[in-house]
PDB file of C-alpha atoms in Angstrom:
ATOM      1  CA  MET A 168     -68.375 -21.037  25.759  1.00 67.00           C
ATOM      2  CA  GLU A 169     -72.213 -20.623  26.076  1.00 79.00           C
ATOM      3  CA  ILE A 170     -74.324 -17.808  24.591  1.00 86.00           C
ATOM      4  CA  GLN A 171     -74.199 -14.901  26.610  1.00 85.00           C
ATOM      5  CA  THR A 172     -77.830 -13.664  28.077  1.00 85.00           C
ATOM      6  CA  PHE A 173     -79.772 -11.404  31.481  1.00 85.00           C
ATOM      7  CA  LYS A 174     -80.026 -15.600  33.610  1.00 85.00           C
ATOM      8  CA  ASN A 175     -76.077 -16.011  32.580  1.00 84.00           C
ATOM      9  CA  HIS A 176     -74.530 -12.567  32.518  1.00 82.00           C
ATOM     10  CA  ILE A 177     -73.135 -12.603  35.771  1.00 80.00           C
ATOM     11  CA  ARG A 178     -69.399 -14.021  35.999  1.00 77.00           C
ATOM     12  CA  TYR A 179     -67.295 -15.818  38.869  1.00 79.00           C
ATOM     13  CA  TYR A 180     -63.598 -16.820  39.412  1.00 77.00           C
ATOM     14  CA  THR A 181     -62.995 -19.487  40.715  1.00 84.00           C
ATOM     15  CA  PRO A 182     -60.126 -19.093  42.672  1.00 82.00           C
ATOM     16  CA  HIS A 183     -61.343 -16.373  45.127  1.00 78.00           C
ATOM     17  CA  HIS A 184     -65.557 -17.673  45.035  1.00 81.00           C
ATOM     18  CA  PHE A 185     -64.800 -20.930  45.271  1.00 90.00           C
ATOM     19  CA  VAL A 186     -61.107 -21.986  46.753  1.00 88.00           C
ATOM     20  CA  TYR A 187     -60.165 -19.194  48.590  1.00 86.00           C
ATOM     21  CA  TYR A 188     -63.678 -17.392  49.907  1.00 87.00           C
ATOM     22  CA  PRO A 189     -64.420 -21.044  51.509  1.00 92.00           C
ATOM     23  CA  ILE A 190     -61.191 -21.596  53.393  1.00 92.00           C
ATOM     24  CA  ILE A 191     -61.313 -17.972  54.493  1.00 92.00           C
ATOM     25  CA  LEU A 192     -64.766 -18.672  55.773  1.00 92.00           C
ATOM     26  CA  THR A 193     -63.953 -21.710  57.098  1.00 94.00           C
ATOM     27  CA  PHE A 194     -61.233 -20.509  58.920  1.00 93.00           C
ATOM     28  CA  ILE A 195     -63.101 -17.227  60.215  1.00 93.00           C
ATOM     29  CA  VAL A 196     -66.403 -19.826  61.943  1.00 95.00           C
ATOM     30  CA  PHE A 197     -63.258 -22.174  62.847  1.00 94.00           C
ATOM     31  CA  SER A 198     -61.412 -19.110  65.490  1.00 94.00           C
ATOM     32  CA  ILE A 199     -64.288 -17.602  66.239  1.00 93.00           C
ATOM     33  CA  TYR A 200     -65.474 -21.425  67.608  1.00 94.00           C
ATOM     34  CA  PHE A 201     -62.313 -22.288  69.384  1.00 93.00           C
ATOM     35  CA  ALA A 202     -63.023 -18.089  70.823  1.00 92.00           C
ATOM     36  CA  PHE A 203     -65.762 -19.364  72.572  1.00 92.00           C
ATOM     37  CA  ALA A 204     -65.146 -22.548  72.982  1.00 93.00           C
ATOM     38  CA  THR A 205     -61.302 -22.592  74.304  1.00 92.00           C
ATOM     39  CA  GLU A 206     -59.857 -21.591  77.598  1.00 92.00           C
ATOM     40  CA  ASP A 207     -56.913 -18.925  74.955  1.00 92.00           C
ATOM     41  CA  LYS A 208     -60.355 -16.489  74.276  1.00 91.00           C
ATOM     42  CA  LEU A 209     -58.154 -13.222  73.557  1.00 93.00           C
ATOM     43  CA  ILE A 210     -55.985 -15.685  71.297  1.00 95.00           C
ATOM     44  CA  TRP A 211     -58.250 -17.246  69.331  1.00 94.00           C
ATOM     45  CA  ALA A 212     -60.181 -13.624  69.342  1.00 93.00           C
ATOM     46  CA  PHE A 213     -57.140 -12.205  67.378  1.00 94.00           C
ATOM     47  CA  ILE A 214     -57.212 -15.142  64.783  1.00 95.00           C
ATOM     48  CA  SER A 215     -60.347 -14.513  64.200  1.00 93.00           C
ATOM     49  CA  ALA A 216     -60.445 -10.559  63.540  1.00 95.00           C
ATOM     50  CA  LEU A 217     -56.807 -11.179  61.654  1.00 95.00           C
ATOM     51  CA  PHE A 218     -59.415 -13.534  59.431  1.00 94.00           C
ATOM     52  CA  ILE A 219     -61.627 -11.944  58.983  1.00 94.00           C
ATOM     53  CA  ALA A 220     -59.940  -9.018  57.574  1.00 94.00           C
ATOM     54  CA  MET A 221     -58.179 -11.087  55.126  1.00 91.00           C
ATOM     55  CA  PHE A 222     -61.455 -11.787  53.848  1.00 89.00           C
ATOM     56  CA  CYS A 223     -62.327  -7.911  53.960  1.00 89.00           C
ATOM     57  CA  LEU A 224     -59.544  -7.165  52.010  1.00 90.00           C
ATOM     58  CA  ALA A 225     -59.191  -9.839  49.335  1.00 84.00           C
ATOM     59  CA  TYR A 226     -62.667  -8.863  48.901  1.00 80.00           C
ATOM     60  CA  MET A 227     -62.332  -5.516  48.247  1.00 83.00           C
ATOM     61  CA  LEU A 228     -59.332  -4.784  47.048  1.00 80.00           C
ATOM     62  CA  ARG A 229     -59.627  -8.101  44.032  1.00 76.00           C
ATOM     63  CA  GLN A 230     -63.024  -5.810  43.002  1.00 77.00           C
ATOM     64  CA  HIS A 231     -62.179  -2.156  43.307  1.00 79.00           C
ATOM     65  CA  TYR A 232     -58.933  -2.375  41.121  1.00 79.00           C
ATOM     66  CA  ALA A 233     -60.932  -4.560  38.493  1.00 81.00           C
ATOM     67  CA  LEU A 234     -64.510  -3.166  38.623  1.00 83.00           C
ATOM     68  CA  THR A 235     -62.378   0.912  38.620  1.00 85.00           C
ATOM     69  CA  LEU A 236     -60.702  -0.281  35.562  1.00 88.00           C
ATOM     70  CA  GLN A 237     -63.807  -1.661  33.963  1.00 89.00           C
ATOM     71  CA  ASN A 238     -66.766   0.194  34.348  1.00 90.00           C
ATOM     72  CA  ARG A 239     -64.341   3.103  32.887  1.00 92.00           C
ATOM     73  CA  ILE A 240     -64.155   0.361  29.417  1.00 93.00           C
ATOM     74  CA  VAL A 241     -67.360   0.424  29.201  1.00 92.00           C
ATOM     75  CA  ARG A 242     -68.174   3.768  29.499  1.00 95.00           C
ATOM     76  CA  LEU A 243     -65.107   4.546  26.802  1.00 95.00           C
ATOM     77  CA  GLU A 244     -67.227   2.024  24.808  1.00 94.00           C
ATOM     78  CA  LEU A 245     -70.179   3.471  24.915  1.00 96.00           C
ATOM     79  CA  ARG A 246     -68.354   7.130  23.998  1.00 96.00           C
ATOM     80  CA  TYR A 247     -67.433   5.315  20.653  1.00 97.00           C
ATOM     81  CA  ARG A 248     -69.966   2.963  19.910  1.00 96.00           C
ATOM     82  CA  TYR A 249     -73.274   5.705  21.256  1.00 96.00           C
ATOM     83  CA  PHE A 250     -70.751   7.889  18.123  1.00 97.00           C
ATOM     84  CA  ALA A 251     -70.481   5.922  15.851  1.00 96.00           C
ATOM     85  CA  LEU A 252     -74.159   5.114  15.674  1.00 96.00           C
ATOM     86  CA  THR A 253     -75.414   8.669  15.716  1.00 95.00           C
ATOM     87  CA  TRP A 254     -71.900  11.091  15.105  1.00 96.00           C
ATOM     88  CA  LYS A 255     -72.855  12.709  17.620  1.00 95.00           C
ATOM     89  CA  ARG A 256     -71.007  12.807  21.108  1.00 96.00           C
ATOM     90  CA  PHE A 257     -72.721  10.628  24.839  1.00 96.00           C
ATOM     91  CA  GLU A 258     -70.895  12.371  27.096  1.00 94.00           C
ATOM     92  CA  VAL A 259     -74.120  15.290  27.121  1.00 90.00           C
ATOM     93  CA  ILE A 260     -76.235  12.142  27.728  1.00 92.00           C
ATOM     94  CA  GLU A 261     -74.403  10.009  29.567  1.00 93.00           C
ATOM     95  CA  LYS A 262     -73.941  12.429  32.668  1.00 93.00           C
ATOM     96  CA  GLN A 263     -77.866  12.032  33.448  1.00 94.00           C
ATOM     97  CA  LEU A 264     -77.826   8.073  33.127  1.00 95.00           C
ATOM     98  CA  LYS A 265     -77.068   5.911  36.638  1.00 94.00           C
ATOM     99  CA  ASP A 266     -74.443   3.448  36.699  1.00 93.00           C
ATOM    100  CA  ASP A 267     -76.424   0.042  36.830  1.00 94.00           C
ATOM    101  CA  GLN A 268     -78.033   2.323  33.541  1.00 96.00           C
ATOM    102  CA  LEU A 269     -74.839   3.193  31.804  1.00 95.00           C
ATOM    103  CA  PHE A 270     -73.109  -1.022  32.113  1.00 93.00           C
ATOM    104  CA  ALA A 271     -76.690  -2.601  31.488  1.00 95.00           C
ATOM    105  CA  LEU A 272     -76.378  -0.443  27.730  1.00 96.00           C
ATOM    106  CA  ARG A 273     -73.154  -2.278  26.805  1.00 93.00           C
ATOM    107  CA  PHE A 274     -75.093  -5.450  26.497  1.00 95.00           C
ATOM    108  CA  ALA A 275     -77.405  -3.978  24.004  1.00 95.00           C
ATOM    109  CA  PRO A 276     -76.423  -4.818  19.980  1.00 95.00           C
ATOM    110  CA  ASP A 277     -75.650  -1.860  17.450  1.00 95.00           C
ATOM    111  CA  GLU A 278     -78.953  -2.584  16.445  1.00 95.00           C
ATOM    112  CA  GLU A 279     -81.132  -1.446  19.433  1.00 95.00           C
ATOM    113  CA  LEU A 280     -78.162   0.415  21.389  1.00 96.00           C
ATOM    114  CA  LYS A 281     -79.923   4.210  20.400  1.00 95.00           C
ATOM    115  CA  GLU A 282     -83.667   2.887  20.841  1.00 96.00           C
ATOM    116  CA  LEU A 283     -82.900   1.933  24.224  1.00 96.00           C
ATOM    117  CA  ILE A 284     -81.055   4.895  24.798  1.00 96.00           C
ATOM    118  CA  GLU A 285     -83.898   7.250  24.024  1.00 95.00           C
ATOM    119  CA  LYS A 286     -85.885   4.670  26.010  1.00 96.00           C
ATOM    120  CA  THR A 287     -83.974   4.738  29.002  1.00 96.00           C
ATOM    121  CA  MET A 288     -84.143   8.495  28.665  1.00 94.00           C
ATOM    122  CA  GLN A 289     -87.894   8.661  28.585  1.00 95.00           C
ATOM    123  CA  GLU A 290     -89.316   6.162  31.046  1.00 96.00           C
ATOM    124  CA  ASN A 291     -85.666   5.890  33.339  1.00 94.00           C
ATOM    125  CA  LEU A 292     -85.493   2.583  33.222  1.00 95.00           C
ATOM    126  CA  SER A 293     -83.576   0.398  35.996  1.00 95.00           C
ATOM    127  CA  GLY A 294     -80.243  -1.641  35.363  1.00 94.00           C
ATOM    128  CA  THR A 295     -82.740  -4.664  35.234  1.00 94.00           C
ATOM    129  CA  GLU A 296     -85.148  -3.347  33.636  1.00 96.00           C
ATOM    130  CA  ILE A 297     -82.905  -2.227  30.875  1.00 96.00           C
ATOM    131  CA  LYS A 298     -81.290  -5.984  30.630  1.00 95.00           C
ATOM    132  CA  LYS A 299     -84.896  -7.743  29.935  1.00 94.00           C
ATOM    133  CA  ALA A 300     -85.598  -4.630  27.691  1.00 95.00           C
ATOM    134  CA  ILE A 301     -83.034  -5.436  25.083  1.00 95.00           C
ATOM    135  CA  VAL A 302     -83.658  -8.708  22.489  1.00 94.00           C
ATOM    136  CA  HIS A 303     -80.711  -9.679  20.614  1.00 94.00           C
ATOM    137  CA  TRP A 304     -78.479  -9.621  23.374  1.00 91.00           C
ATOM    138  CA  LYS A 305     -74.672  -8.134  23.424  1.00 89.00           C
ATOM    139  CA  GLY A 306     -71.725 -10.806  25.715  1.00 87.00           C
ATOM    140  CA  ASP A 307     -69.355  -9.465  27.331  1.00 83.00           C
ATOM    141  CA  TYR A 308     -67.375 -12.218  27.626  1.00 83.00           C
ATOM    142  CA  GLU A 309     -64.082 -10.893  28.737  1.00 80.00           C
ATOM    143  CA  ARG A 310     -65.445  -8.702  31.575  1.00 74.00           C
ATOM    144  CA  VAL A 311     -63.707  -8.975  35.021  1.00 70.00           C
TER     145      VAL A 311
END
């Protein structure tokens, strides 16, 4: 597996991103085309609406369940790592940080985490700024 960095940390799920979504988008395009090009406009409009609903539901469900669990795990990991490094609870600091900041901090190695948290608190760094500030990227190879 390739070493993970800021530039390549986005992950794609091949069956969804490169199979299911292109197929369902093709069906949507053709059904919308047939809704305008044929005399059976009502049935094709209904079919188009079904395909659009299938696309939206598939995307929402896949993302929602996985990301909700992943977000919880990232928070727990940060709490554990911060406590292991400082012997202090992270929950007080965690409440002051936005989600994108918390989720960006997971890529910081232990050697950089404490200082990066302090810098984030002082300068209100965005998630992207935090990721760019990381010198030695700690890859998250098992995320959804």
